[in-house]
Short mmCIF file of C-alpha atoms and ligand atoms in Angstrom, two decimals:
data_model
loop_
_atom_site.label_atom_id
_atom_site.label_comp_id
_atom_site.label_asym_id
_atom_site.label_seq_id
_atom_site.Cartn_x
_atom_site.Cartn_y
_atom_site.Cartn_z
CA UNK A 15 -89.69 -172.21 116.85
CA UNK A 16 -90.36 -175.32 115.43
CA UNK A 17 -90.61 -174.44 111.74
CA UNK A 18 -92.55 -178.11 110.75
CA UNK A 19 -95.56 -177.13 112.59
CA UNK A 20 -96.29 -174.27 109.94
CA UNK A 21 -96.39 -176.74 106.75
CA UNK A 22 -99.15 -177.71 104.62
CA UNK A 23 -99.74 -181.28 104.98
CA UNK A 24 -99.91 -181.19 100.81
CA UNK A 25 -96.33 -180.67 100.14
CA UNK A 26 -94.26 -183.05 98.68
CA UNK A 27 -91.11 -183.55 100.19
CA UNK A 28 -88.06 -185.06 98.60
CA UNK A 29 -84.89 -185.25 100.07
CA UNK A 30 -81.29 -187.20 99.03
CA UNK A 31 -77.57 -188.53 100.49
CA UNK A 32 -75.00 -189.01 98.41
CA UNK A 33 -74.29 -192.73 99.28
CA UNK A 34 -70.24 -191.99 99.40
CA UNK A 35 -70.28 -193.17 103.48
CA UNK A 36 -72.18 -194.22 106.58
CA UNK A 37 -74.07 -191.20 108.17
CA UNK A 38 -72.74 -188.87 110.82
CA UNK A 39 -74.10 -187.15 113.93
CA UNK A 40 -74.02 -184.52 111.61
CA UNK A 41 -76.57 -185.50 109.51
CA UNK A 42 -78.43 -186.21 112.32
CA UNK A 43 -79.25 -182.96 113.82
CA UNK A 44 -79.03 -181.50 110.39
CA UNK A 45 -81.53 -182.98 108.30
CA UNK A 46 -82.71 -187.01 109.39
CA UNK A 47 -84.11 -185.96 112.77
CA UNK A 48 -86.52 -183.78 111.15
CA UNK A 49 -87.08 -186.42 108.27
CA UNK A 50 -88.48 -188.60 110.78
CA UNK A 51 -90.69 -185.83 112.44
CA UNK A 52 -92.38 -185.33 108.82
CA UNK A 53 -93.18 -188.76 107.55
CA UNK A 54 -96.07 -188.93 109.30
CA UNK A 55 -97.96 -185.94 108.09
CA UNK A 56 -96.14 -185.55 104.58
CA UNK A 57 -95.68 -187.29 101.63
CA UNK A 58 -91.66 -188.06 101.54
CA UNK A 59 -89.08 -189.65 99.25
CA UNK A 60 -85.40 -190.27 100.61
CA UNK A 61 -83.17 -190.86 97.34
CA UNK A 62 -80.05 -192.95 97.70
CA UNK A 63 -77.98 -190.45 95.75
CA UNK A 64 -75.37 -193.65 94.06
CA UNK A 65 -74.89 -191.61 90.55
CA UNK A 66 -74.45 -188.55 92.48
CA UNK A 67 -71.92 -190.20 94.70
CA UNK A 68 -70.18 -191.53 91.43
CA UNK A 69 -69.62 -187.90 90.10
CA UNK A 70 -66.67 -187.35 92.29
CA UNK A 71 -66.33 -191.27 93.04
CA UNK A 72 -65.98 -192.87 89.27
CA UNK A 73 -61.92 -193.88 90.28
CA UNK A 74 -63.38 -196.04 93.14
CA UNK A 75 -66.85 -196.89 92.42
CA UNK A 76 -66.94 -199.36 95.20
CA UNK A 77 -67.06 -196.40 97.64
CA UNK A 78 -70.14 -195.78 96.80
CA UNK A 79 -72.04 -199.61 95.50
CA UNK A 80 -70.80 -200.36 98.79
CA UNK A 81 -72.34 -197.78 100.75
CA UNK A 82 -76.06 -197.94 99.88
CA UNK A 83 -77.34 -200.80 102.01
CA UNK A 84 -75.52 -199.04 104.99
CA UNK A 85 -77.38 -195.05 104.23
CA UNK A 86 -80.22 -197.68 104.00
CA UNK A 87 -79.50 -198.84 107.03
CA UNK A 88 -78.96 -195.46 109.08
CA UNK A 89 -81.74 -194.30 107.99
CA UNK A 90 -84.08 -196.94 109.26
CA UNK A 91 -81.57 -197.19 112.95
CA UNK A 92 -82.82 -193.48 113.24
CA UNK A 93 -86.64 -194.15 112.62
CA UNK A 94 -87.47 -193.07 109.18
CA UNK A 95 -90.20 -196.16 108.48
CA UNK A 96 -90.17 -197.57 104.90
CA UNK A 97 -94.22 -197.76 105.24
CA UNK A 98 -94.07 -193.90 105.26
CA UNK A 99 -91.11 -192.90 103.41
CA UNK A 100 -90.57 -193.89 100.32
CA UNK A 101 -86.98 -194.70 100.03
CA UNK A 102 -85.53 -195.31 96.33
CA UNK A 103 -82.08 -195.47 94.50
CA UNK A 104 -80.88 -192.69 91.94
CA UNK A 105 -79.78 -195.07 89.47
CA UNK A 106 -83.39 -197.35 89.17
CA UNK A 107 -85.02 -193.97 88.18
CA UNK A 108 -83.90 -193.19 84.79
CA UNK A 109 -86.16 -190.40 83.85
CA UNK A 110 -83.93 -188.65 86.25
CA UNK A 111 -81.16 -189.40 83.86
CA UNK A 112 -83.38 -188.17 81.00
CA UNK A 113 -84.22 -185.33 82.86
CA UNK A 114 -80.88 -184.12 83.60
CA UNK A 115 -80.33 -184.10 79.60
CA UNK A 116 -82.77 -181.90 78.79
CA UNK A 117 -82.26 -179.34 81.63
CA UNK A 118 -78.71 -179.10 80.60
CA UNK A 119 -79.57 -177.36 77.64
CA UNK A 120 -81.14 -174.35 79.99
CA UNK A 121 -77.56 -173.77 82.50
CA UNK A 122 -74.36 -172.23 80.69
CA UNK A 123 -71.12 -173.35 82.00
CA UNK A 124 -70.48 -170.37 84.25
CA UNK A 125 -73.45 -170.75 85.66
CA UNK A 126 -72.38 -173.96 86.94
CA UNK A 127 -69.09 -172.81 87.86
CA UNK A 128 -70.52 -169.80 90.16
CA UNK A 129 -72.26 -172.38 92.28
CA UNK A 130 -70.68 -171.63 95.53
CA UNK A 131 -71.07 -175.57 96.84
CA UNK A 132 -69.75 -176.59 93.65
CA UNK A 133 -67.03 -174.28 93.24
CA UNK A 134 -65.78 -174.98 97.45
CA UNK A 135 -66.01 -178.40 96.38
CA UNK A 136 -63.67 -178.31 93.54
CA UNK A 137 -61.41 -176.70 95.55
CA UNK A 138 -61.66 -179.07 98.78
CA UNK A 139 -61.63 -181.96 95.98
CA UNK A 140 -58.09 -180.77 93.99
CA UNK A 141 -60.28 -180.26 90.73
CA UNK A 142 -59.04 -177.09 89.40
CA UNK A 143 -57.42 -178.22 86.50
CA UNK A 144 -59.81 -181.43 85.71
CA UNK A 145 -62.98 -181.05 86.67
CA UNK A 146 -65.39 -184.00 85.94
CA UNK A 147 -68.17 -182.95 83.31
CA UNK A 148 -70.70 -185.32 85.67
CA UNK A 149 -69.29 -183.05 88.59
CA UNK A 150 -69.38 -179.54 87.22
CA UNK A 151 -73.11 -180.65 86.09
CA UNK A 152 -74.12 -181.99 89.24
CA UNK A 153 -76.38 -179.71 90.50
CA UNK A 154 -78.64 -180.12 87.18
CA UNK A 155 -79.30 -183.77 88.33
CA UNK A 156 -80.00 -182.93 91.66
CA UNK A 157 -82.97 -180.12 89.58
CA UNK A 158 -84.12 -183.40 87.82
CA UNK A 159 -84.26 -185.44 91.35
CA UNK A 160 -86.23 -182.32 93.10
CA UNK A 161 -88.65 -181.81 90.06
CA UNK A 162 -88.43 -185.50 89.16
CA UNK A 163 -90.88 -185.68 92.63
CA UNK A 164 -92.70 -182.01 91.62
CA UNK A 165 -91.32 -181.67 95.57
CA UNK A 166 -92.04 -178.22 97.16
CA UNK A 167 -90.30 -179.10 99.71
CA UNK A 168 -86.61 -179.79 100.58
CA UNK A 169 -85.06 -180.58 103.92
CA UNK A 170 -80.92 -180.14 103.87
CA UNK A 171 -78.64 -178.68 105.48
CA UNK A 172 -77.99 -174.78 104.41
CA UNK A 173 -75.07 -175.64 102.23
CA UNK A 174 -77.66 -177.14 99.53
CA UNK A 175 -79.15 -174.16 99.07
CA UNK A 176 -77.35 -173.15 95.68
CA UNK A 177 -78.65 -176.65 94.67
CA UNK A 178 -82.08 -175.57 95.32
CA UNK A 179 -81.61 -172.20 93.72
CA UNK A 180 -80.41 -173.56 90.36
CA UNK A 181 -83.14 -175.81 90.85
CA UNK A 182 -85.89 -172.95 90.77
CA UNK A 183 -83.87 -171.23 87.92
CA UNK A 184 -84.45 -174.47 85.54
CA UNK A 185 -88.05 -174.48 86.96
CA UNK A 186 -88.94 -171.07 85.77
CA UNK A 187 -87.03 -171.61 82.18
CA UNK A 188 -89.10 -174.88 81.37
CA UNK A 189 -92.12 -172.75 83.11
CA UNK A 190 -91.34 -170.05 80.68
CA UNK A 191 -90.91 -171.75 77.67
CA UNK A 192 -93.67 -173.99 78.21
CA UNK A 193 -96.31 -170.82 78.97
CA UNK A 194 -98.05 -172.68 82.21
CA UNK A 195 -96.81 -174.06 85.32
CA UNK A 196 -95.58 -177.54 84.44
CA UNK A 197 -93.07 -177.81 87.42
CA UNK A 198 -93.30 -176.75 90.94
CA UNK A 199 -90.91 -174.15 92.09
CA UNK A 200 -89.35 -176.08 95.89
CA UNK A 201 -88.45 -174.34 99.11
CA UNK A 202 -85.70 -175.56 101.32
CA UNK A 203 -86.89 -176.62 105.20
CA UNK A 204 -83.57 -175.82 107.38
CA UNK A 205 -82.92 -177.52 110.73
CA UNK A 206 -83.02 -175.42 113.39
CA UNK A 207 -80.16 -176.68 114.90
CA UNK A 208 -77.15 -174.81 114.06
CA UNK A 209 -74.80 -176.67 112.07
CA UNK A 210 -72.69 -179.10 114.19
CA UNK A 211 -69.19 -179.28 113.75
CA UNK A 212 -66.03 -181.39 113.00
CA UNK A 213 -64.73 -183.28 116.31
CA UNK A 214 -61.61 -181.69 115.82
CA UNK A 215 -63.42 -177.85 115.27
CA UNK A 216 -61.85 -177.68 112.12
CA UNK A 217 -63.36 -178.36 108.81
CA UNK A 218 -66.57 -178.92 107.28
CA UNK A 219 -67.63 -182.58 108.55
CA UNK A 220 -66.55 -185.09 105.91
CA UNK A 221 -67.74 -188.76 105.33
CA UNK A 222 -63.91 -188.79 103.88
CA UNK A 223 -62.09 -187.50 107.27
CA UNK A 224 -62.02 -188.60 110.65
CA UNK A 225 -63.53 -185.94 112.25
CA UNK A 226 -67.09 -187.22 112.55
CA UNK A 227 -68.80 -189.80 114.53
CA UNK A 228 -70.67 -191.83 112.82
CA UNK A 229 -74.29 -193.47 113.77
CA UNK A 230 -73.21 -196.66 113.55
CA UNK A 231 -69.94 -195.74 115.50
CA UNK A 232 -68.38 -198.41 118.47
CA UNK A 233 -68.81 -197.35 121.72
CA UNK A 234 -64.83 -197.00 121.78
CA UNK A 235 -65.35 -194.96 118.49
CA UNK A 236 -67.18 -192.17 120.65
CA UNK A 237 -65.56 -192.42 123.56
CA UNK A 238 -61.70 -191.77 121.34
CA UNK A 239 -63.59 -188.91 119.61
CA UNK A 240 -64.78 -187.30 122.35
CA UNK A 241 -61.62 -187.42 124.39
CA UNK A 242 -59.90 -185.78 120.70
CA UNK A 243 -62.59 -183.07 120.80
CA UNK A 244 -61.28 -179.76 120.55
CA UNK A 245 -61.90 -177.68 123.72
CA UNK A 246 -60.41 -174.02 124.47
CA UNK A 247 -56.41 -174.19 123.69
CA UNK A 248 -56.00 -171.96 126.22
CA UNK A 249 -57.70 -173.78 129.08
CA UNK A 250 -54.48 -175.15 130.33
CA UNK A 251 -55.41 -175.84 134.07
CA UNK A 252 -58.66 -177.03 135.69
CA UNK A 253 -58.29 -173.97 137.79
CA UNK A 254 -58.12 -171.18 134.45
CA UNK A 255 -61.13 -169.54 132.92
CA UNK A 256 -62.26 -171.52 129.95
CA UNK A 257 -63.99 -170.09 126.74
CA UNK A 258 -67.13 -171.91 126.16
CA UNK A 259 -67.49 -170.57 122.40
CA UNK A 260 -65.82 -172.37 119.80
CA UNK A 261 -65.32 -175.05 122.30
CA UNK A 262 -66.58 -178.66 120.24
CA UNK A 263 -67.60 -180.10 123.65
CA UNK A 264 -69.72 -177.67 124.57
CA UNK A 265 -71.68 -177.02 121.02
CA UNK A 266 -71.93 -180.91 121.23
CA UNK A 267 -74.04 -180.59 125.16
CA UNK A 268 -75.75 -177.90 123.33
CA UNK A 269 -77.07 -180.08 120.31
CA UNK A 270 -77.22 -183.20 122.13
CA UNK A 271 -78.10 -182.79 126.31
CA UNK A 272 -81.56 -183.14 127.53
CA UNK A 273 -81.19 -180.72 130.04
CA UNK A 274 -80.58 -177.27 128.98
CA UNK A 275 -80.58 -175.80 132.48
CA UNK A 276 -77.43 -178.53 133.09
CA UNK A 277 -75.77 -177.56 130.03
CA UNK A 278 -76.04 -173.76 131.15
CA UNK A 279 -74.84 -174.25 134.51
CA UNK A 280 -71.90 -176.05 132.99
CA UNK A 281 -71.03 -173.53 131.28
CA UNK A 282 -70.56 -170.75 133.78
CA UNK A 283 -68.41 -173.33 135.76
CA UNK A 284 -66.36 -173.35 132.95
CA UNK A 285 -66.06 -169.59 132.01
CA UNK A 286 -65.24 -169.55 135.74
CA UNK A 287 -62.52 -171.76 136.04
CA UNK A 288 -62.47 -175.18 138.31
CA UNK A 289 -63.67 -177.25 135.56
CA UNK A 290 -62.20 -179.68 133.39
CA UNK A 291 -62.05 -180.57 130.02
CA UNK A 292 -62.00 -184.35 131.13
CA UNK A 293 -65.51 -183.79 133.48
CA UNK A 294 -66.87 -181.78 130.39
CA UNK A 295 -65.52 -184.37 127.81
CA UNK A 296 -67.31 -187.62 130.31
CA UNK A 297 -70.41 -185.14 130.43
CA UNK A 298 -70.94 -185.66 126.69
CA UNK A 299 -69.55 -188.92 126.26
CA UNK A 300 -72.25 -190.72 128.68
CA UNK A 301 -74.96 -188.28 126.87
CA UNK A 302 -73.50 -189.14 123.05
CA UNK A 303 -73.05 -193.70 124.30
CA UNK A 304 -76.94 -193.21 125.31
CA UNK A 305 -78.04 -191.30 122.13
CA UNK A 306 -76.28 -193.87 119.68
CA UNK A 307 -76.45 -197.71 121.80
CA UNK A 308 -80.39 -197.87 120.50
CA UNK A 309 -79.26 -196.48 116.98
CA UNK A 310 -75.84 -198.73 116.44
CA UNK A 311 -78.05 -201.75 117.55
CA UNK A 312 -81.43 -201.20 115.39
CA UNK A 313 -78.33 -200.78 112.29
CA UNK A 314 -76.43 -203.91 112.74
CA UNK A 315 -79.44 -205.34 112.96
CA UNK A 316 -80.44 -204.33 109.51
CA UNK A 317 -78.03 -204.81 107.92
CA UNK A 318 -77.26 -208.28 108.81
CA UNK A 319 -80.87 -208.92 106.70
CA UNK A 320 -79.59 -207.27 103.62
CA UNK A 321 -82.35 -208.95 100.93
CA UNK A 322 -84.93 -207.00 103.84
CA UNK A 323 -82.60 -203.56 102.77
CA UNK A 324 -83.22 -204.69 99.12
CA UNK A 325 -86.29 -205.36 98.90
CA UNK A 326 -87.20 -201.82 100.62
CA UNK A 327 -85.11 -199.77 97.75
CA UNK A 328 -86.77 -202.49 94.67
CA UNK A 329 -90.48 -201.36 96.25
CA UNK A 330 -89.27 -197.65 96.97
CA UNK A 331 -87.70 -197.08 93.64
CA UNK A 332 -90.78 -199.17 91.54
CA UNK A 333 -93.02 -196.48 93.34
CA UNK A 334 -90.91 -193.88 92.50
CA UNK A 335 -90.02 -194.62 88.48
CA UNK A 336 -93.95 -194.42 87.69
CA UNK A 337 -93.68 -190.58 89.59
CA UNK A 338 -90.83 -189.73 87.40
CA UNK A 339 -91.55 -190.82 84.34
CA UNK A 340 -95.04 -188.73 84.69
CA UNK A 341 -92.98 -186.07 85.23
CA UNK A 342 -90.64 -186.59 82.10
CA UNK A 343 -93.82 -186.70 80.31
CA UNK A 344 -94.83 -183.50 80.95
CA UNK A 345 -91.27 -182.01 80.09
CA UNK A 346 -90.81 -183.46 77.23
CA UNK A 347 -94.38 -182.21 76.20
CA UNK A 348 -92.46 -179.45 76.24
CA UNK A 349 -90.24 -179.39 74.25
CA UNK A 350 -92.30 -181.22 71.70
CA UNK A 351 -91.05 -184.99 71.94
CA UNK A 352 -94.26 -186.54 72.79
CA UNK A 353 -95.22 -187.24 69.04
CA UNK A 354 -96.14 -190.91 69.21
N1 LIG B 23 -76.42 -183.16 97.30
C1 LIG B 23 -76.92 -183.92 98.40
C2 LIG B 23 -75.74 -184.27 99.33
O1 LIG B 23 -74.67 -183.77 99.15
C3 LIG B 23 -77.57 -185.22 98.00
C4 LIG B 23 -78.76 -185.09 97.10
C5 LIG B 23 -78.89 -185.66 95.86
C6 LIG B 23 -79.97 -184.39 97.36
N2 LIG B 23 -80.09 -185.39 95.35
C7 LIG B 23 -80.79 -184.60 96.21
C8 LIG B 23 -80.45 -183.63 98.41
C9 LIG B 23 -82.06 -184.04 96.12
C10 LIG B 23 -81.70 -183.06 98.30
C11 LIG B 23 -82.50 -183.26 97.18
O2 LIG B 23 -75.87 -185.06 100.23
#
């Protein structure tokens, strides 16, 4: 089922990266494949997430300054088009800022710390002890970037859904106290890919380990992390019975092959025995080299015109300051502020 074809063209769809890192094949199939399928028929903002990406990043802000040209970058190597995205930086906006002031008055502090994304973060992160009041609150500026747009629609992957869900909660409080609907409640749009995993069929993917492949990645890049995939440990000899589940190469072919039928018939050569992890591992390498040549080219390409990069996020983010500050309006209507 392909879930876009049941929208209303009237949404409004808003959708963000933290800029902490170049994009991954997991964002790919996750979320900017779709992005690129609904530009045409929606109205969409991509936000360069840079004060979100300084929340956990304020130690080394460099990791994030200089990662926003290159998120600008993938996203234009994968086909989102400037003249139908709008795509704008966190930081220009500051009624988001605003926004996330006034929200915080409606979320306790446990609240925030039930968040499941948040609270698997702090752990992955080492912030037990210290947590960063710009992290804990995090989710509370992603409700300001979501309503900041009145977006009813949100495409991310499924473990944003606690972002959206606080989101909704701060909707219906400002909805409540304001006795009309001043903001739009937003839905999440999944992929219906299932979620890719690490290379090495670990962890979570991470832009901060090396168990992703990148869009921009070398073509030695892919090949080294496709010969370090993680196949079935117990598939000693070409000759043994392989298990195709849990098996990185194969739920690679399965997100990434044209040919299903190929990928099927693979398969049962495997779970037979005679094949290799080497002919499977080439398989996916040749499939993964023709997938990413077009998109690693289109990206250096960009970004060797940086001021063109620029001059996308000054127009993107001008566009987007006049939509957010009507929204500020409104809540601060609310809660009485408008007075001259
Ligand atoms: N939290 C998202 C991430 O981890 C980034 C993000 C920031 C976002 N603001 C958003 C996503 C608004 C969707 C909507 O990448």
């Amino acid at each position: 089922m392909n879930r876009t074809q049941n929208l209303d063209s009237q949404e409004i769809i808003l959708t963000g990266d933290r800029a902490t890192g170049p994009l991954h094949l997991g964002h790919y199939v996750g979320s900017l494949k779709q992005r690129v399928g609904l530009q045409a028929v929606h109205e969409q903002t991509i936000l360069v997430a840079d004060m979100q990406g300084l929340t956990d990043n304020a130690h080394n802000p460099k990791k994030v300054s200089s990662n926003i040209l290159n998120v600008v970058a993938d996203y234009l190597a994968v086909g989102i088009d400037p003249a139908q995205t709008t795509i704008c930086l966190q930081s220009q906006l500051p009624a988001l800022a605003e926004l996330t002031m006034y929200y915080s008055n409606l979320v306790t502090i446990s609240r925030l710390e039930r968040n499941p994304t948040v609270k698997s973060e702090i752990q992955n992160k080492g912030f037990e002890r210290s947590i960063p009041a710009g992290f804990l609150t995090y989710p509370i500026s992603q409700a300001a970037d979501i309503t900041g747009f009145n977006a009813s629609l949100v495409p991310v992957g499924d473990d944003q859904l606690p972002m959206l869900e606080q989101t909704n909660e701060i909707v219906r409080k400002v909805n409540t106290l304001a006795g009309c609907s001043v903001l739009t409640e937003c839905k999440p749009l999944l992929s219906n890919a299932p979620r890719l995993p690490s290379t090495d069929g670990k962890n979570k993917m991470s832009k901060s380990m090396s168990n992703t492949i990148n869009l921009g990645a070398t073509e030695k890049e892919i090949s080294e992390a496709v010969k370090s995939m993680y196949t079935d440990p117990d598939h000693l000899r070409i000759e043994d019975p392989g298990n195709v589940e849990g098996n990185v190469v194969f739920t690679y072919l399965d997100a990434f092959h044209p040919d299903e039928e190929y990928v099927n018939q693979l398969k049962e050569h495997y779970r037979r025995g005679g094949l290799g992890d080497g002919t499977t591992k080439k398989v996916l390498e040749e499939c993964l080299q023709e997938i990413l040549r077009p998109i690693r080219e289109r990206r250096i390409e960009f970004l060797g015109d940086k001021a063109q990069l620029i001059d996308i996020l000054i127009k993107g983010s001008q566009v987007s300051r006049e939509k957010t500050s009507g929204v500020l309006f409104d809540v601060k209507d609310v809660f009485g502020l408008n007075i001259f």
